[in-house]
Amino acid sequence: MHKPRRLLSKAVYLFSIGGNDYIKLTSDPSIVLTPIDELKYVGMVLGNFTTVIKAIYNKGGRKFAFQNVGPLGCMPATTSMAPKNSTIFKCVEEPQTIARLHNTILSKLLERLAIQLPEFKYSLFDYHTSLAERTLSPFKFGFKIGENACCGSGRHNGHFTCGQENYTLCSNPGEHVWFDAGHPTESTNKQLADLLWSGHPNVTAPYTLKMFFEK
């Protein structure tokens, strides 16, 4: 094996895709999606994604790590715009639905690729569940605040105004799951990174990143 191809075969390729595609789609009130529309859109996103994966594989890539689409309906940016029908904090269902659809199809897609492509190995991290759990049950994971972002404005600090005029900034970001309207805090990301690196098989499987780098 030539040296460049050997290097490519030992490298680990990390992907996180889909979130921006779906959140922009579901946040536009003028767009009404049927289940068929959602399925077609997810198919388009993952079809393009598959093309990229196979191109890297054909160049020699063999170790691939993925995190699935996060809980789009739990982001402060999303929940800040939802009708307040209850005193109980809930994630918004429509963005959650398309995120779960993507994640289900992605999981099956990777299983097929592992069968079709010799030596193709992958790690799939359940980012969606891991971040949703911390948002809905922050105390369980060492946080004090799950629904409100540390920095921003509006309900749940869900407006992307951090660093601009008329925003608030918390004194201790480490107490929050979310830093701004769409991004977790450093403390949250540290927990999630640990799960990606060496999480339990029900969170990261069939390989972890640690396994990839040990081989």
XYZ file of C-alpha atoms in Angstrom:
215
model
C 0.000 0.000 0.000
C 1.349 3.439 -0.918
C 2.113 5.743 2.014
C -0.628 8.339 1.249
C -3.292 5.635 1.006
C -1.999 4.006 4.205
C -2.314 7.323 6.013
C -5.836 7.788 4.684
C -6.786 4.293 5.845
C -5.575 4.992 9.395
C -7.213 8.407 9.649
C -10.556 8.876 11.425
C -13.190 10.933 9.612
C -15.664 12.727 11.887
C -19.012 13.980 10.551
C -21.862 16.007 11.982
C -24.368 16.987 9.300
C -28.049 17.736 8.850
C -28.851 20.065 11.736
C -28.688 23.320 9.798
C -30.547 21.795 6.850
C -33.489 20.827 9.019
C -33.678 23.707 11.478
C -33.863 26.273 8.697
C -36.583 24.241 7.023
C -38.740 23.764 10.117
C -38.290 27.322 11.421
C -39.861 28.886 8.322
C -43.614 29.213 9.050
C -44.378 29.540 5.333
C -43.185 25.962 4.716
C -45.675 23.204 5.534
C -44.208 19.722 5.244
C -46.136 16.505 4.817
C -44.587 13.222 6.027
C -43.748 12.437 2.391
C -42.022 15.814 2.018
C -39.960 15.152 5.130
C -38.960 11.698 3.900
C -37.903 13.073 0.509
C -35.904 15.883 2.082
C -34.102 13.558 4.493
C -33.430 11.219 1.583
C -31.837 14.066 -0.365
C -29.625 15.097 2.570
C -28.464 11.564 3.273
C -28.101 10.776 -0.421
C -25.587 13.600 -0.800
C -23.933 12.483 2.415
C -23.554 8.911 1.158
C -21.837 10.157 -1.978
C -19.235 11.940 0.147
C -18.668 8.910 2.382
C -18.127 6.619 -0.589
C -15.738 9.127 -2.193
C -13.587 9.138 0.964
C -13.798 5.350 1.164
C -12.605 5.061 -2.441
C -9.604 7.219 -1.559
C -8.706 4.798 1.231
C -10.764 5.966 4.231
C -11.907 3.139 6.485
C -12.734 4.619 9.918
C -15.729 6.925 10.091
C -17.300 8.583 13.132
C -20.721 10.208 13.087
C -22.912 12.058 15.520
C -26.571 12.058 14.616
C -28.743 15.164 14.399
C -29.310 16.801 17.758
C -32.628 17.570 19.473
C -33.636 20.456 17.212
C -36.931 20.894 19.024
C -35.170 21.384 22.377
C -32.892 24.254 21.338
C -33.659 27.604 23.006
C -33.981 29.104 19.513
C -36.824 26.688 18.814
C -38.600 26.601 22.162
C -38.543 30.408 22.386
C -40.853 30.594 19.377
C -43.268 27.864 20.452
C -46.648 28.697 22.003
C -46.504 28.568 25.779
C -49.327 26.151 26.447
C -48.003 24.647 29.655
C -45.851 25.464 32.634
C -43.935 22.235 31.918
C -41.003 22.707 29.555
C -41.272 20.563 26.427
C -39.373 20.213 23.190
C -41.124 21.295 19.984
C -42.383 18.248 18.126
C -42.035 19.112 14.419
C -38.248 19.686 14.465
C -37.902 16.641 16.704
C -39.821 14.514 14.212
C -37.589 15.285 11.255
C -34.458 14.907 13.402
C -35.583 11.463 14.554
C -36.438 10.487 10.972
C -32.946 11.476 9.841
C -31.355 9.574 12.703
C -33.338 6.396 12.050
C -32.456 6.367 8.369
C -28.815 7.268 9.085
C -28.458 4.307 11.436
C -29.833 1.889 8.825
C -27.698 3.487 6.113
C -24.503 2.928 8.088
C -25.441 -0.686 8.743
C -25.837 -1.216 4.993
C -22.541 0.486 4.185
C -20.759 -1.741 6.696
C -22.056 -4.753 4.757
C -21.432 -3.341 1.285
C -17.962 -1.839 1.815
C -15.154 -4.173 2.949
C -13.260 -2.915 6.037
C -15.683 0.004 6.485
C -15.918 0.688 10.226
C -18.053 3.325 11.868
C -18.874 4.897 15.200
C -22.331 6.418 15.647
C -22.857 8.704 18.648
C -26.442 9.334 19.773
C -25.998 13.083 20.146
C -29.747 13.603 19.930
C -30.668 11.612 23.011
C -27.618 12.697 25.014
C -28.286 16.413 24.567
C -32.062 16.101 24.964
C -31.618 14.283 28.279
C -29.428 17.080 29.602
C -31.865 19.729 28.435
C -34.892 18.082 30.018
C -33.178 16.739 33.180
C -30.227 19.079 33.803
C -29.783 18.281 37.504
C -29.200 14.623 36.700
C -26.061 15.592 34.784
C -24.692 18.291 37.086
C -26.373 21.330 35.511
C -28.837 23.764 37.056
C -30.539 25.132 33.942
C -31.581 23.169 30.875
C -34.113 25.228 28.941
C -32.618 28.729 29.121
C -29.442 29.672 27.274
C -26.682 31.474 29.140
C -26.375 34.247 26.566
C -29.012 35.899 24.389
C -32.347 37.626 24.693
C -36.047 36.873 24.626
C -37.827 33.850 26.015
C -35.342 31.171 27.088
C -32.619 33.559 25.808
C -33.533 31.966 22.515
C -32.664 34.862 20.226
C -29.241 34.876 18.581
C -28.269 38.256 20.051
C -25.336 37.180 22.219
C -22.619 39.851 21.998
C -24.962 42.347 20.380
C -27.207 44.984 21.916
C -29.799 44.199 24.572
C -28.670 40.730 25.540
C -28.091 39.049 28.881
C -25.132 36.911 29.880
C -25.170 34.524 32.820
C -22.438 34.642 35.448
C -21.664 30.922 35.332
C -22.037 29.254 31.915
C -21.089 25.886 33.411
C -24.485 25.755 35.142
C -26.267 25.841 31.781
C -26.699 23.140 29.163
C -26.970 25.749 26.391
C -24.627 28.692 25.909
C -26.667 30.529 23.299
C -29.794 29.870 21.284
C -28.323 26.925 19.391
C -25.004 25.857 20.897
C -24.219 23.924 24.102
C -21.846 25.262 26.736
C -18.267 24.088 27.095
C -19.307 21.958 30.085
C -22.000 20.243 28.051
C -19.667 19.684 25.117
C -17.105 18.117 27.444
C -19.655 15.540 28.601
C -20.766 14.845 25.038
C -17.178 14.525 23.810
C -16.477 11.986 26.549
C -19.436 9.926 25.328
C -18.228 10.096 21.737
C -14.762 9.025 22.865
C -15.698 6.092 25.078
C -19.443 6.005 25.683
C -21.521 2.944 26.528
C -22.638 0.875 23.495
C -26.197 2.174 23.912
C -24.831 5.675 23.234
C -21.860 5.154 20.901
C -21.614 2.029 18.738
C -20.495 -0.275 17.259
C -17.096 1.393 17.816
C -16.026 4.363 19.913
C -13.419 6.889 18.873
C -11.113 5.483 21.505
C -11.274 2.071 19.829
C -10.350 3.628 16.500
C -7.255 5.299 17.886
C -6.156 2.220 19.833
C -6.004 0.089 16.674
